[in-house]
CSV table of C-alpha atoms in Angstrom, one decimal:
chain,number,residue,atom,x,y,z
Z,1,UNK,CA,0.0,0.0,0.0
Z,2,UNK,CA,1.3,3.4,-0.9
Z,3,UNK,CA,1.3,6.0,1.9
Z,4,UNK,CA,1.4,9.6,0.8
Z,5,UNK,CA,3.2,12.4,2.5
Z,6,UNK,CA,-0.1,14.4,2.7
Z,7,UNK,CA,-1.6,11.6,4.8
Z,8,UNK,CA,1.2,11.8,7.3
Z,9,UNK,CA,1.0,15.6,7.4
Z,10,UNK,CA,-2.8,15.6,7.9
Z,11,UNK,CA,-2.4,13.0,10.6
Z,12,UNK,CA,0.1,15.2,12.4
Z,13,UNK,CA,-2.1,18.2,12.0
Z,14,UNK,CA,-5.1,16.3,13.4
Z,15,UNK,CA,-3.1,15.2,16.4
Z,16,UNK,CA,-1.9,18.8,17.1
Z,17,UNK,CA,-5.4,20.2,16.8
Z,18,UNK,CA,-6.8,17.5,19.2
Z,19,UNK,CA,-4.1,18.2,21.7
Z,20,UNK,CA,-4.6,22.0,21.4
Z,21,UNK,CA,-8.3,21.6,21.8
Z,22,UNK,CA,-7.9,19.6,25.0
Z,23,UNK,CA,-5.4,22.1,26.4
Z,24,UNK,CA,-7.7,25.1,25.5
Z,25,UNK,CA,-10.6,23.4,27.3
Z,26,UNK,CA,-8.5,22.9,30.4
Z,27,UNK,CA,-7.3,26.5,30.2
Z,28,UNK,CA,-10.9,27.7,30.0
Z,29,UNK,CA,-11.8,25.6,33.0
Z,30,UNK,CA,-8.9,27.0,35.0
Z,31,UNK,CA,-9.9,30.6,34.1
Z,32,UNK,CA,-13.6,30.2,35.0
Z,33,UNK,CA,-13.3,27.8,37.8
Z,34,UNK,CA,-16.1,25.7,36.3
Z,35,UNK,CA,-16.0,22.1,35.1
Z,36,UNK,CA,-18.1,22.8,32.0
Z,37,UNK,CA,-17.7,25.7,29.7
Z,38,UNK,CA,-21.2,25.2,28.3
Z,39,UNK,CA,-24.3,23.1,29.0
Z,40,UNK,CA,-23.4,21.0,26.0
Z,41,UNK,CA,-20.4,19.7,27.8
Z,42,UNK,CA,-22.6,17.9,30.4
Z,43,UNK,CA,-26.3,18.5,29.9
Z,44,UNK,CA,-27.3,16.5,33.0
Z,45,UNK,CA,-24.9,18.5,35.2
Z,46,UNK,CA,-26.1,21.7,33.6
Z,47,UNK,CA,-29.8,20.9,34.4
Z,48,UNK,CA,-28.8,19.9,37.9
Z,49,UNK,CA,-27.0,23.2,38.4
Z,50,UNK,CA,-30.0,25.2,37.2
Z,51,UNK,CA,-32.3,23.4,39.7
Z,52,UNK,CA,-29.8,23.9,42.6
Z,53,UNK,CA,-29.4,27.6,41.8
Z,54,UNK,CA,-33.2,28.1,41.7
Z,55,UNK,CA,-33.5,26.3,45.0
Z,56,UNK,CA,-30.8,28.4,46.6
Z,57,UNK,CA,-32.3,31.6,45.3
Z,58,UNK,CA,-35.8,30.6,46.6
Z,59,UNK,CA,-34.3,29.9,50.0
Z,60,UNK,CA,-32.6,33.3,50.0
Z,61,UNK,CA,-36.0,34.9,49.3
Z,62,UNK,CA,-37.5,33.0,52.3
Z,63,UNK,CA,-34.6,34.3,54.4
Z,64,UNK,CA,-35.3,37.9,53.2
Z,65,UNK,CA,-39.0,37.4,54.1
Z,66,UNK,CA,-38.0,36.2,57.5
Z,67,UNK,CA,-35.9,39.3,58.1
Z,68,UNK,CA,-38.8,41.5,57.1
Z,69,UNK,CA,-41.2,39.6,59.4
Z,70,UNK,CA,-38.6,39.8,62.2
Z,71,UNK,CA,-38.3,43.6,61.9
Z,72,UNK,CA,-42.0,44.1,62.1
Z,73,UNK,CA,-42.6,41.6,64.9
Z,74,UNK,CA,-39.6,42.9,66.9
Z,75,UNK,CA,-41.0,46.4,66.6
Z,76,UNK,CA,-44.4,45.2,67.6
Z,77,UNK,CA,-42.9,43.4,70.6
Z,78,UNK,CA,-41.2,46.6,71.8
Z,79,UNK,CA,-44.5,48.6,71.3
Z,80,UNK,CA,-46.5,46.1,73.3
Z,81,UNK,CA,-44.0,46.2,76.2
Z,82,UNK,CA,-44.5,49.9,76.3
Z,83,UNK,CA,-48.3,49.4,76.2
Z,84,UNK,CA,-48.2,47.0,79.1
Z,85,UNK,CA,-46.1,49.5,81.1
Z,86,UNK,CA,-48.6,52.3,80.3
Z,87,UNK,CA,-51.6,50.2,81.3
Z,88,UNK,CA,-50.0,49.4,84.6
Z,89,UNK,CA,-49.8,53.1,85.2
Z,90,UNK,CA,-53.5,53.5,84.3
Z,91,UNK,CA,-54.4,50.6,86.6
Z,92,UNK,CA,-52.5,52.2,89.5
Z,93,UNK,CA,-54.2,55.5,88.9
Z,94,UNK,CA,-57.5,53.7,88.8
Z,95,UNK,CA,-56.9,52.1,92.1
Z,96,UNK,CA,-55.7,55.4,93.6
Z,97,UNK,CA,-58.8,57.2,92.3
Z,98,UNK,CA,-61.2,54.6,93.7
Z,99,UNK,CA,-59.9,55.3,97.2
Z,100,UNK,CA,-62.6,57.2,99.1
Z,101,UNK,CA,-60.0,59.5,100.6
Z,102,UNK,CA,-59.8,61.3,97.3
Z,103,UNK,CA,-61.5,64.7,96.8
Z,104,UNK,CA,-63.2,65.7,93.6
Z,105,UNK,CA,-60.1,67.8,92.8
Z,106,UNK,CA,-57.8,64.8,93.3
Z,107,UNK,CA,-59.9,62.7,91.0
Z,108,UNK,CA,-60.0,65.5,88.4
Z,109,UNK,CA,-56.2,65.5,88.4
Z,110,UNK,CA,-56.2,61.7,88.0
Z,111,UNK,CA,-58.6,62.0,85.1
Z,112,UNK,CA,-56.3,64.4,83.3
Z,113,UNK,CA,-53.4,62.0,83.7
Z,114,UNK,CA,-55.5,59.1,82.5
Z,115,UNK,CA,-56.5,61.0,79.4
Z,116,UNK,CA,-52.8,61.9,78.7
Z,117,UNK,CA,-51.9,58.2,79.0
Z,118,UNK,CA,-54.8,57.4,76.6
Z,119,UNK,CA,-53.2,59.8,74.1
Z,120,UNK,CA,-49.9,58.1,74.5
Z,121,UNK,CA,-51.5,54.7,74.0
Z,122,UNK,CA,-53.2,56.0,70.8
Z,123,UNK,CA,-49.7,56.9,69.5
Z,124,UNK,CA,-48.4,53.5,70.3
Z,125,UNK,CA,-51.4,51.8,68.7
Z,126,UNK,CA,-50.6,53.9,65.6
Z,127,UNK,CA,-46.9,53.1,65.5
Z,128,UNK,CA,-45.3,53.2,62.0
Z,129,UNK,CA,-42.3,51.3,60.8
Z,130,UNK,CA,-39.4,52.7,58.8
Z,131,UNK,CA,-41.5,52.4,55.6
Z,132,UNK,CA,-44.3,54.4,57.1
Z,133,UNK,CA,-46.6,51.4,57.5
Z,134,UNK,CA,-48.9,51.3,60.5
Z,135,UNK,CA,-48.0,48.2,62.4
Z,136,UNK,CA,-51.5,47.3,63.6
Z,137,UNK,CA,-53.5,48.2,60.5
Z,138,UNK,CA,-53.1,44.9,58.7
Z,139,UNK,CA,-53.6,45.2,54.9
Z,140,UNK,CA,-54.6,48.9,55.4
Z,141,UNK,CA,-51.1,49.7,56.4
Z,142,UNK,CA,-51.3,53.2,55.0
Z,143,UNK,CA,-54.1,54.1,57.4
Z,144,UNK,CA,-53.8,54.7,61.2
Z,145,UNK,CA,-55.3,51.9,63.2
Z,146,UNK,CA,-57.3,54.1,65.5
Z,147,UNK,CA,-58.6,57.7,65.4
Z,148,UNK,CA,-60.7,59.6,67.8
Z,149,UNK,CA,-64.1,60.5,66.3
Z,150,UNK,CA,-63.9,64.0,67.7
Z,151,UNK,CA,-61.3,65.7,70.0
Z,152,UNK,CA,-62.1,64.8,73.6
Z,153,UNK,CA,-64.9,62.4,72.7
Z,154,UNK,CA,-63.2,59.3,74.0
Z,155,UNK,CA,-64.7,57.3,71.2
Z,156,UNK,CA,-62.7,55.8,68.4
Z,157,UNK,CA,-62.9,54.4,64.9
Z,158,UNK,CA,-60.8,51.6,63.5
Z,159,UNK,CA,-59.0,52.2,60.2
Z,160,UNK,CA,-57.2,48.9,59.8
Z,161,UNK,CA,-58.3,45.8,57.9
Z,162,UNK,CA,-60.6,43.1,59.3
Z,163,UNK,CA,-60.5,39.4,58.9
Z,164,UNK,CA,-57.2,37.6,58.7
Z,165,UNK,CA,-53.9,39.3,59.5
Z,166,UNK,CA,-51.3,39.8,56.8
Z,167,UNK,CA,-49.0,36.8,56.3
Z,168,UNK,CA,-45.6,36.2,54.7
Z,169,UNK,CA,-44.1,33.1,53.2
Z,170,UNK,CA,-41.1,31.9,55.2
Z,171,UNK,CA,-40.7,28.4,53.6
Z,172,UNK,CA,-42.2,26.4,50.8
Z,173,UNK,CA,-45.0,25.1,53.0
Z,174,UNK,CA,-45.2,27.7,55.8
Z,175,UNK,CA,-46.7,31.1,56.2
Z,176,UNK,CA,-46.5,33.3,59.3
Z,177,UNK,CA,-48.4,36.4,60.3
Z,178,UNK,CA,-46.0,39.3,60.4
Z,179,UNK,CA,-48.3,41.5,62.5
Z,180,UNK,CA,-51.6,41.6,64.4
Z,181,UNK,CA,-54.7,43.6,63.7
Z,182,UNK,CA,-55.4,46.5,66.0
Z,183,UNK,CA,-58.8,45.1,67.0
Z,184,UNK,CA,-57.1,41.8,68.1
Z,185,UNK,CA,-54.6,43.7,70.3
Z,186,UNK,CA,-56.5,46.8,71.5
Z,187,UNK,CA,-60.1,45.7,71.1
Z,188,UNK,CA,-62.9,46.8,68.9
Z,189,UNK,CA,-64.3,50.3,69.2
Z,190,UNK,CA,-67.8,50.3,70.7
Z,191,UNK,CA,-67.2,47.1,72.6
Z,192,UNK,CA,-64.0,46.3,74.3
Z,193,UNK,CA,-61.5,48.9,73.0
Z,194,UNK,CA,-58.9,49.7,75.6
Z,195,UNK,CA,-58.7,53.4,74.5
Z,196,UNK,CA,-62.4,53.8,75.1
Z,197,UNK,CA,-62.1,52.0,78.5
Z,198,UNK,CA,-59.5,54.4,79.7
Z,199,UNK,CA,-61.3,57.5,78.5
Z,200,UNK,CA,-64.5,56.2,80.1
Z,201,UNK,CA,-62.7,55.6,83.4
Z,202,UNK,CA,-61.2,59.1,83.1
Z,203,UNK,CA,-64.6,60.7,82.5
Z,204,UNK,CA,-66.1,59.0,85.6
Z,205,UNK,CA,-63.1,60.2,87.6
Z,206,UNK,CA,-63.7,63.7,86.4
Z,207,UNK,CA,-67.3,63.7,87.6
Z,208,UNK,CA,-66.1,62.2,90.9
Z,209,UNK,CA,-68.0,59.0,90.3
Z,210,UNK,CA,-65.4,56.3,89.3
Z,211,UNK,CA,-66.8,52.9,88.5
Z,212,UNK,CA,-64.9,50.0,90.1
Z,213,UNK,CA,-66.0,47.8,87.1
Z,214,UNK,CA,-63.5,49.8,85.0
Z,215,UNK,CA,-60.6,48.1,86.7
Z,216,UNK,CA,-62.0,44.7,85.5
Z,217,UNK,CA,-62.3,46.1,82.0
Z,218,UNK,CA,-58.7,47.3,82.2
Z,219,UNK,CA,-57.6,43.8,83.4
Z,220,UNK,CA,-59.4,42.2,80.4
Z,221,UNK,CA,-57.7,44.6,78.0
Z,222,UNK,CA,-54.3,43.9,79.6
Z,223,UNK,CA,-54.9,40.2,79.3
Z,224,UNK,CA,-55.7,40.6,75.6
Z,225,UNK,CA,-52.5,42.6,75.0
Z,226,UNK,CA,-50.4,40.1,77.0
Z,227,UNK,CA,-51.8,37.3,74.8
Z,228,UNK,CA,-50.8,39.3,71.7
Z,229,UNK,CA,-47.3,39.9,73.1
Z,230,UNK,CA,-46.9,36.2,73.9
Z,231,UNK,CA,-48.0,35.3,70.3
Z,232,UNK,CA,-45.4,37.7,68.9
Z,233,UNK,CA,-42.7,36.0,71.0
Z,234,UNK,CA,-43.8,32.6,69.7
Z,235,UNK,CA,-43.6,33.8,66.1
Z,236,UNK,CA,-40.1,35.4,66.7
Z,237,UNK,CA,-38.9,32.1,68.0
Z,238,UNK,CA,-40.4,30.3,65.0
Z,239,UNK,CA,-38.6,32.7,62.7
Z,240,UNK,CA,-35.3,31.9,64.4
Z,241,UNK,CA,-35.8,28.2,64.0
Z,242,UNK,CA,-36.8,28.5,60.4
Z,243,UNK,CA,-33.9,30.7,59.6
Z,244,UNK,CA,-31.5,28.2,61.1
Z,245,UNK,CA,-33.1,25.4,59.1
Z,246,UNK,CA,-32.7,27.5,55.9
Z,247,UNK,CA,-29.1,28.3,56.7
Z,248,UNK,CA,-28.2,24.6,57.1
Z,249,UNK,CA,-30.1,23.8,54.0
Z,250,UNK,CA,-28.4,26.5,52.0
Z,251,UNK,CA,-24.9,25.4,53.1
Z,252,UNK,CA,-25.7,21.8,52.0
Z,253,UNK,CA,-27.2,22.9,48.6
Z,254,UNK,CA,-24.2,25.2,48.0
Z,255,UNK,CA,-21.9,22.3,48.6
Z,256,UNK,CA,-23.8,20.1,46.2
Z,257,UNK,CA,-23.8,22.9,43.6
Z,258,UNK,CA,-20.1,23.3,44.1
Z,259,UNK,CA,-19.5,19.6,43.6
Z,260,UNK,CA,-21.7,19.8,40.5
Z,261,UNK,CA,-20.1,22.9,38.8
Z,262,UNK,CA,-16.9,23.9,40.4
Z,263,UNK,CA,-13.5,22.7,39.2
Z,264,UNK,CA,-11.0,20.6,41.1
Z,265,UNK,CA,-8.1,22.9,40.6
Z,266,UNK,CA,-5.4,20.5,41.7
Z,267,UNK,CA,-6.6,17.9,39.3
Z,268,UNK,CA,-7.1,20.4,36.5
Z,269,UNK,CA,-3.6,21.8,36.9
Z,270,UNK,CA,-2.2,18.3,36.8
Z,271,UNK,CA,-4.2,17.6,33.6
Z,272,UNK,CA,-3.1,21.0,32.1
Z,273,UNK,CA,0.6,20.1,32.7
Z,274,UNK,CA,0.2,16.7,31.2
Z,275,UNK,CA,-1.7,18.0,28.2
Z,276,UNK,CA,0.9,20.7,27.6
Z,277,UNK,CA,3.6,18.1,27.6
Z,278,UNK,CA,1.6,16.0,25.2
Z,279,UNK,CA,1.1,19.0,22.9
Z,280,UNK,CA,4.8,19.7,22.9
Z,281,UNK,CA,5.5,16.1,22.1
Z,282,UNK,CA,3.0,16.2,19.2
Z,283,UNK,CA,4.6,19.4,17.9
Z,284,UNK,CA,8.0,17.8,18.0
Z,285,UNK,CA,6.7,14.7,16.2
Z,286,UNK,CA,5.0,16.8,13.6
Z,287,UNK,CA,8.2,18.7,13.0
Z,288,UNK,CA,10.1,15.5,12.4
Z,289,UNK,CA,7.5,14.2,10.0
Z,290,UNK,CA,7.8,17.3,8.0
Z,291,UNK,CA,11.5,16.6,7.5
Z,292,UNK,CA,10.9,13.1,6.2
Z,293,UNK,CA,10.3,12.3,2.6
Z,294,UNK,CA,7.7,9.8,1.3
Z,295,UNK,CA,10.5,7.3,0.6
Z,296,UNK,CA,11.2,6.8,4.3
Z,297,UNK,CA,7.7,5.2,4.6
Z,298,UNK,CA,7.9,2.8,1.6
């Protein structure tokens, strides 16, 4: 069989191109830090990487939601602590005013202090967060939770939403209320609203005819607020546990993603050196073939 010089040359060229292509691929891997330059290199790994990235991003969104909920609930917890302290002062004033040793003037002074505390309580009930949202207005977060129908009337309207509180997604299968409705915490105007209870108590004090039943109404209002505060604490703890779970999950998913996509640099460098040596050998072999004539192969 006759072997042409062109065949040897082409064979050498093909070997050089093959070695160069392998070296280029390894160089690209080293420069990007990724095993595969394109999805075509390993379609299964590429699909797996897409799924893992989506899962990690979704978990990050849940973590962001948890942070948002924690900010709102932490603020609410602080507000409710102040509310409890304020109601304790109102209760003490009520006990003091019910004492028969008080004069009408004494009770008038107590009434003024009670009304002042009611104003402070209204401000707390209408607390806004950094975004200007009213904490206890539910979905109507652009509206104050409570407003007095007329100055000095002691009667209030509720501007927040009714029904269920606003919730936020903190995991794939879990939602959590990031706040409480004003009526749940402070009571409903016209029935058991704590602002109206205090103002009614103050009005009775002013007329020197305090009603002992008002202390019971205050106690009921305080119990409602303490229940709400306890619920906030439970939810804050739930957020902490869920955040820890997400953190552990993210670490594991990030490791799996790294195993799927990231390059083993030590192995790649070793491969690069070997491929570079092979390319140099192929170049030297090609150079020798170029010097040979066809007659050397007959």
